[in-house]
Coordinates of C-alpha atoms and ligand atoms in Angstrom, one line a residue:
M1 CA 0.1 0.4 0.1
S2 CA 1.6 3.0 -0.6
M3 CA 0.9 6.2 1.3
K4 CA -0.7 9.2 -0.3
W5 CA 1.0 12.2 0.8
T6 CA 0.3 16.1 -0.8
V7 CA 2.2 19.6 -0.9
Y8 CA 0.9 22.9 0.3
R9 CA 3.6 26.4 -0.6
D10 CA 4.3 26.8 3.0
Y11 CA 3.5 25.6 7.0
A12 CA 0.5 28.1 6.7
A13 CA -1.0 26.6 4.1
M14 CA -0.5 23.2 4.7
S15 CA -1.8 24.2 8.7
R16 CA -4.9 25.1 7.0
A17 CA -5.8 21.8 4.9
A18 CA -4.4 20.2 7.9
A19 CA -7.3 22.6 9.9
A20 CA -9.8 21.0 7.5
V21 CA -9.8 17.9 7.5
I22 CA -10.1 17.8 11.2
A23 CA -13.4 20.3 11.1
V24 CA -14.9 17.9 7.9
Q25 CA -14.3 14.9 10.6
V26 CA -16.0 17.2 13.8
R27 CA -18.7 18.7 11.8
A28 CA -18.8 14.9 10.9
K29 CA -19.1 12.6 13.7
A30 CA -20.0 15.8 16.7
A31 CA -19.0 13.0 19.4
S32 CA -15.8 13.0 16.9
V33 CA -12.6 11.0 19.0
L34 CA -9.3 12.8 18.1
G35 CA -6.1 11.8 18.8
L36 CA -4.2 14.6 19.5
A37 CA -0.3 15.5 18.8
T38 CA 2.4 18.1 20.5
G39 CA 5.4 19.9 19.2
S40 CA 5.5 22.9 16.9
T41 CA 3.4 21.3 14.0
P42 CA 0.6 20.9 14.6
I43 CA 0.8 25.0 16.6
G44 CA -0.8 26.6 13.0
T45 CA -3.6 23.5 13.0
Y46 CA -3.9 24.7 16.3
Q47 CA -4.8 28.1 15.2
E48 CA -6.7 27.8 12.5
L49 CA -8.8 25.2 14.3
V50 CA -9.8 28.4 17.2
R51 CA -10.2 31.3 14.3
M52 CA -12.9 28.4 12.9
H53 CA -14.4 27.8 15.9
R54 CA -14.7 31.7 16.7
E55 CA -15.9 32.9 13.1
D56 CA -17.4 30.2 11.6
G57 CA -18.8 28.3 15.2
L58 CA -17.2 24.8 14.6
D59 CA -18.4 23.0 17.7
F60 CA -16.5 20.9 19.9
S61 CA -18.3 20.5 22.8
L62 CA -19.2 16.8 21.7
V63 CA -15.3 16.0 21.1
N64 CA -13.1 13.2 22.6
T65 CA -9.3 13.7 22.7
Y66 CA -7.0 11.8 23.8
N67 CA -3.1 13.0 23.1
L68 CA -0.2 11.4 22.3
D69 CA 2.6 11.9 25.1
E70 CA 2.7 13.5 29.0
Y71 CA 6.8 13.5 30.5
L72 CA 7.0 11.9 33.5
G73 CA 7.1 13.5 37.1
L74 CA 5.6 17.1 35.8
P75 CA 2.4 18.4 37.4
P76 CA -0.2 19.5 34.3
D77 CA 0.1 23.4 35.5
N78 CA 3.8 22.8 34.6
P79 CA 4.7 25.1 31.4
Q80 CA 6.9 22.7 30.3
S81 CA 4.1 20.3 30.1
Y82 CA 2.1 18.5 26.7
S83 CA -0.9 19.0 29.4
H84 CA -0.3 22.9 28.8
F85 CA 0.9 23.3 26.1
M86 CA -3.0 22.0 25.1
W87 CA -4.8 23.6 27.5
H88 CA -2.8 26.8 25.9
H89 CA -2.3 26.6 21.9
L90 CA -5.7 24.7 22.0
F91 CA -8.4 23.4 24.8
G92 CA -7.9 27.3 26.0
Q93 CA -9.8 28.9 24.0
I94 CA -11.9 26.6 22.5
N95 CA -15.9 25.2 23.5
I96 CA -14.7 21.6 24.5
D97 CA -16.0 19.9 27.8
P98 CA -12.4 19.5 30.7
E99 CA -14.1 15.8 30.6
R100 CA -13.6 15.1 27.8
V101 CA -10.2 16.5 27.5
H102 CA -8.2 13.0 28.1
I103 CA -3.8 13.3 28.5
P104 CA -1.5 10.8 30.1
S105 CA -1.4 11.9 33.5
G106 CA 2.3 12.7 34.0
Q107 CA 2.5 11.9 38.3
P108 CA 0.3 8.8 37.6
E109 CA -0.1 6.6 41.4
D110 CA 0.4 3.2 39.8
V111 CA 2.0 3.9 36.2
N112 CA 1.7 0.3 34.5
R113 CA -2.0 0.6 35.7
A114 CA -2.4 4.3 34.4
C115 CA -1.2 2.9 30.6
R116 CA -3.2 0.0 30.6
D117 CA -5.9 2.7 31.2
Y118 CA -5.6 4.5 28.8
D119 CA -5.6 2.1 26.0
R120 CA -8.6 0.9 27.8
A121 CA -10.5 4.4 28.0
I122 CA -9.8 4.9 24.3
E123 CA -11.2 1.5 23.4
A124 CA -14.3 2.0 26.0
A125 CA -14.4 6.0 24.2
G126 CA -14.4 4.0 20.4
G127 CA -11.4 3.9 19.2
I128 CA -9.6 7.2 18.0
D129 CA -11.5 8.8 14.8
L130 CA -8.9 10.5 13.5
Q131 CA -5.2 11.1 14.8
L132 CA -2.8 13.6 14.3
L133 CA 0.6 13.5 14.2
G134 CA 4.0 15.1 13.7
I135 CA 6.9 13.0 12.6
G136 CA 10.6 13.7 14.6
R137 CA 13.8 14.0 12.6
N138 CA 15.2 10.0 13.9
G139 CA 11.7 9.3 12.9
H140 CA 9.9 8.2 15.9
I141 CA 5.7 9.1 16.2
G142 CA 4.8 10.0 20.1
F143 CA 7.7 9.3 22.0
N144 CA 7.8 5.7 20.0
E145 CA 11.6 6.5 19.3
P146 CA 14.2 3.9 16.8
D147 CA 14.8 0.9 18.9
F148 CA 14.9 -2.6 17.9
Y149 CA 11.3 -3.6 18.3
L150 CA 8.5 -0.9 18.7
R151 CA 5.8 -1.3 21.8
T152 CA 1.9 -1.9 20.9
E153 CA 0.5 -0.4 23.7
T154 CA 0.6 2.8 25.9
H155 CA 3.6 2.1 27.8
L156 CA 6.1 4.3 29.5
V157 CA 10.3 4.9 27.6
A158 CA 12.9 6.6 28.9
L159 CA 13.9 9.5 27.1
T160 CA 16.7 9.5 25.1
E161 CA 20.2 11.5 26.8
D162 CA 19.8 13.8 23.5
T163 CA 16.2 14.5 24.2
I164 CA 17.4 15.3 27.9
A165 CA 19.5 17.6 27.0
A166 CA 18.1 18.7 24.1
N167 CA 15.2 20.1 26.7
A168 CA 17.2 21.3 29.6
R169 CA 17.4 24.6 28.2
F170 CA 13.9 24.6 29.6
F171 CA 14.1 24.4 33.5
S172 CA 15.9 26.3 36.2
R173 CA 17.7 22.7 37.3
P174 CA 18.8 20.0 36.0
E175 CA 17.0 17.9 38.4
E176 CA 13.8 19.1 36.9
V177 CA 14.0 17.9 33.6
P178 CA 12.1 14.6 33.1
R179 CA 14.3 11.8 31.8
S180 CA 11.2 9.5 31.0
A181 CA 7.4 9.7 29.2
I182 CA 4.0 8.0 28.9
T183 CA 3.4 7.4 25.4
M184 CA 0.8 6.1 23.4
G185 CA 2.3 2.8 21.4
V186 CA 2.4 2.3 17.7
G187 CA -0.6 -0.3 18.4
T188 CA -2.4 2.4 19.7
I189 CA -1.8 4.2 16.8
M190 CA -2.2 2.0 13.5
K191 CA -5.9 1.4 15.7
A192 CA -6.7 4.9 15.4
R193 CA -9.3 4.7 11.7
H194 CA -7.5 7.5 10.5
I195 CA -4.4 9.7 10.5
L196 CA -3.3 12.9 9.4
L197 CA 0.4 13.1 9.9
L198 CA 1.7 16.9 9.1
A199 CA 5.7 17.8 8.1
S200 CA 6.8 21.1 7.7
G201 CA 10.5 22.1 6.4
A202 CA 14.3 21.3 5.6
D203 CA 15.2 19.1 7.7
K204 CA 11.8 16.6 7.8
A205 CA 12.9 16.5 4.3
D206 CA 14.9 13.2 5.0
V207 CA 12.8 11.2 7.5
V208 CA 9.9 11.7 5.5
A209 CA 10.8 10.3 2.5
R210 CA 12.3 6.7 4.5
M211 CA 8.9 7.0 5.5
I212 CA 6.7 6.7 2.6
E213 CA 9.4 5.2 0.7
G214 CA 11.6 3.6 2.4
P215 CA 11.2 -0.5 4.4
V216 CA 9.1 -0.8 7.1
T217 CA 11.6 -1.0 9.8
T218 CA 11.1 -0.2 13.4
E219 CA 14.9 1.9 13.3
V220 CA 12.0 4.7 11.2
P221 CA 8.8 4.6 13.0
A222 CA 6.4 6.2 11.3
S223 CA 7.3 4.3 8.1
I224 CA 4.9 1.8 10.2
L225 CA 2.0 3.3 8.9
Q226 CA 2.8 1.9 5.2
M227 CA 0.9 -0.8 6.5
H228 CA -2.8 2.0 7.9
P229 CA -4.9 1.7 5.6
Q230 CA -6.1 5.3 5.6
V231 CA -3.3 7.7 6.5
T232 CA -2.7 11.4 4.7
V233 CA 0.1 12.8 4.6
L234 CA 0.8 17.2 4.1
L235 CA 4.0 18.8 3.7
D236 CA 5.2 21.6 3.0
E237 CA 7.6 22.2 -0.1
A238 CA 10.0 21.8 1.5
A239 CA 9.6 19.2 4.1
A240 CA 8.4 17.0 0.5
G241 CA 12.0 18.1 -1.6
I242 CA 13.2 15.3 -1.6
L243 CA 10.0 13.5 -2.3
M244 CA 9.7 15.5 -4.5
E245 CA 13.4 15.3 -6.8
D246 CA 12.7 11.7 -6.1
E247 CA 9.4 12.0 -8.5
R248 CA 11.3 13.9 -10.8
R249 CA 14.1 11.0 -11.4
R250 CA 11.4 9.3 -11.9
R251 CA 9.9 10.8 -14.2
R252 CA 12.6 11.0 -16.5
E253 CA 13.0 7.4 -16.1
D254 CA 10.0 6.4 -17.8
Q255 CA 10.1 8.9 -20.3
A256 CA 13.7 7.8 -21.7
Ligands
LIG301 P1 8.1 19.0 16.1 O1 8.4 17.7 16.9 O2 6.6 19.2 15.4 O3 8.1 20.1 17.4 O4 9.3 19.2 15.1 C1 7.9 16.6 15.3 C2 7.8 14.9 17.3 O5 9.0 15.2 17.7 O6 6.9 14.3 16.4

């Protein structure tokens, strides 16, 4: 199965297209179950959803959301928590019911039980209708990092030293920097009925090409999405650079 991808001129156009896909889902089913993501990539999409809520009356009152991941050890009001990110960029600006918002707890009493309960709650909600994803430069989705194997269910992951070092700048004391996170597993993600993956910027071009054209491998966790029946990949021109070059080369070869 080949993944379909669409290229937009720039980040803003890609973000508007992504918000439009989410809006179609929410209008078709008021009680949609959305899987949501953090990171710099979806910020423009969330801004556009906020605009659609304010100007076009896009209604989130019955929408249920499940976020991909959260740092272990951070309370929801910590400005570096993903919970804080989501309330700042989206939930605080739309008419979502806080009871319908789900983000893995950064301070669970029992981590394993909390992970199991998260997957059960998603199933009890009827499964995820639409899962929004970014992609890490190393091919990760959620915090499913390249490895010899991938975990299917929601689980605790130890962050790599690189990630910990990169995050250190956001914290005043080194001991505050999270060393682990809770993430949906690739199985949790693959069960979503429709997956919407966004990538922007030239530094994603290589991994985007490997995700779409390379072999399915745990070394590029996003490559497993090749096996999903309904994936929409939206890219800006910079992130699609290598794919477009490969396509031009194939066309030249066909004509030769
Ligand atoms: P980014 O992160 O949107 O900040 O590039 C994407 C990811 O790591 O999934």
